[in-house]
Coordinates of C-alpha atoms in Angstrom, one line a residue:
Q1 CA 0.0 0.0 0.0
V2 CA 1.3 3.4 -1.0
Q3 CA 1.5 6.2 1.6
F4 CA 2.5 9.9 1.3
V5 CA 3.4 12.2 4.1
E6 CA 3.6 15.9 3.2
S7 CA 5.3 18.5 5.4
G8 CA 6.7 22.0 5.3
G9 CA 3.6 24.1 5.0
G10 CA 2.8 27.1 7.2
L11 CA 1.8 30.7 7.3
V12 CA 3.9 33.0 5.1
Q13 CA 3.6 36.6 4.0
P14 CA 3.0 37.5 0.3
G15 CA 6.3 37.3 -1.5
G16 CA 7.7 34.8 0.9
S17 CA 9.0 31.2 0.3
L18 CA 8.3 27.7 1.5
R19 CA 9.7 24.3 0.7
L20 CA 7.4 21.4 0.9
S21 CA 8.5 17.8 1.3
C22 CA 6.8 14.6 0.5
A23 CA 7.9 11.2 1.7
A24 CA 6.5 8.3 -0.3
S25 CA 6.5 4.7 1.0
G26 CA 5.2 1.5 -0.3
R27 CA 5.2 0.1 -3.8
I28 CA 6.4 3.2 -5.6
A29 CA 8.6 2.6 -8.6
N30 CA 11.3 5.2 -9.2
F31 CA 10.1 5.8 -12.7
Y32 CA 6.6 6.9 -11.7
T33 CA 5.7 10.5 -12.4
M34 CA 5.1 12.4 -9.2
G35 CA 3.2 15.5 -8.8
W36 CA 2.1 18.2 -6.3
Y37 CA -1.5 19.0 -6.2
R38 CA -3.4 21.6 -4.2
Q39 CA -6.9 22.2 -3.1
A40 CA -8.2 25.6 -2.0
P41 CA -11.4 26.0 0.0
A42 CA -14.5 25.4 -2.1
K43 CA -12.3 24.6 -5.1
Q44 CA -11.4 21.4 -6.9
R45 CA -8.0 19.8 -6.4
E46 CA -5.6 20.9 -9.1
L47 CA -2.2 19.7 -10.3
V48 CA 0.4 22.4 -9.9
A49 CA 3.7 20.6 -10.8
S50 CA 4.9 17.2 -12.0
I51 CA 8.2 15.5 -12.4
T52 CA 9.0 12.4 -14.4
S53 CA 12.2 10.4 -14.1
T54 CA 13.1 7.5 -16.4
M55 CA 15.2 4.4 -15.9
T56 CA 18.1 6.3 -17.6
G57 CA 17.8 9.1 -15.0
A58 CA 16.4 11.7 -17.3
L59 CA 14.0 14.2 -15.7
S60 CA 11.2 16.3 -17.1
T61 CA 9.0 18.8 -15.3
N62 CA 5.7 20.5 -16.0
Y63 CA 4.0 23.4 -14.2
A64 CA 0.6 24.9 -14.1
D65 CA 0.6 28.4 -15.7
S66 CA -0.3 29.9 -12.4
V67 CA 2.9 28.8 -10.7
K68 CA 5.3 28.7 -13.6
G69 CA 8.5 30.6 -12.8
R70 CA 7.8 30.6 -9.1
F71 CA 7.6 27.0 -8.1
T72 CA 10.2 24.3 -8.7
I73 CA 9.6 20.6 -8.3
S74 CA 12.4 18.1 -7.6
R75 CA 12.8 14.5 -6.4
D76 CA 15.3 12.3 -4.7
N77 CA 14.8 8.8 -6.0
T78 CA 17.1 7.2 -3.4
K79 CA 14.8 8.4 -0.7
I80 CA 11.6 8.5 -2.7
M81 CA 11.2 12.1 -1.7
V82 CA 9.5 14.8 -3.7
Y83 CA 10.0 18.5 -3.0
L84 CA 8.3 21.7 -4.0
Q85 CA 10.2 25.0 -3.7
M86 CA 7.7 27.8 -3.7
N87 CA 8.9 31.4 -4.1
T88 CA 7.1 34.7 -4.5
L89 CA 4.0 33.3 -2.9
K90 CA 0.7 34.9 -3.5
P91 CA -2.5 34.8 -1.4
E92 CA -4.1 32.7 -4.2
D93 CA -1.5 30.0 -3.5
T94 CA -3.3 29.4 -0.2
A95 CA -4.4 25.7 -0.2
V96 CA -3.7 22.3 1.2
Y97 CA -0.9 20.8 -0.8
Y98 CA -0.7 17.0 -1.6
C99 CA 1.8 14.9 -3.5
N100 CA 0.8 11.8 -5.4
T101 CA 1.5 9.8 -8.6
L102 CA 0.4 10.5 -12.1
P103 CA -1.5 9.8 -14.2
T104 CA -3.5 7.8 -11.6
P105 CA -3.3 9.1 -8.1
Q106 CA -2.9 6.5 -5.3
N107 CA -4.2 6.9 -1.7
W108 CA -4.1 10.6 -0.7
G109 CA -2.1 11.7 2.3
Q110 CA -3.1 14.3 4.9
G111 CA -1.6 17.2 2.9
T112 CA 0.1 20.2 4.3
Q113 CA -1.6 23.6 4.7
V114 CA 0.0 26.6 3.0
T115 CA -1.5 30.0 4.0
V116 CA -0.2 33.1 2.3
S117 CA -1.5 36.2 4.1
S118 CA -0.2 39.5 5.6

């Protein structure tokens, strides 16, 4: 059974930065595409960033337009960790952030709350 534990969220002022971490355990193959999703109050969960690593070690990343240039996704396959560096945060980035696999998400973790407010 796959499990995800997200951490690193918190309260930050607009323009600030946070780094989210996700520890994955269970039957996760290193070549899975991993992503960070977020869900704001009264909104649907959306994918904000994804990263794919292949058996040769090649990486590719994709970002939602709303976070492009501000967020950076990375992964450490040896530890099965996924990270999301978030810079220049905006109030509209406020949400619970989750990590999971793509294209088919596994069990969802608890997520980590990110609140951007002055």
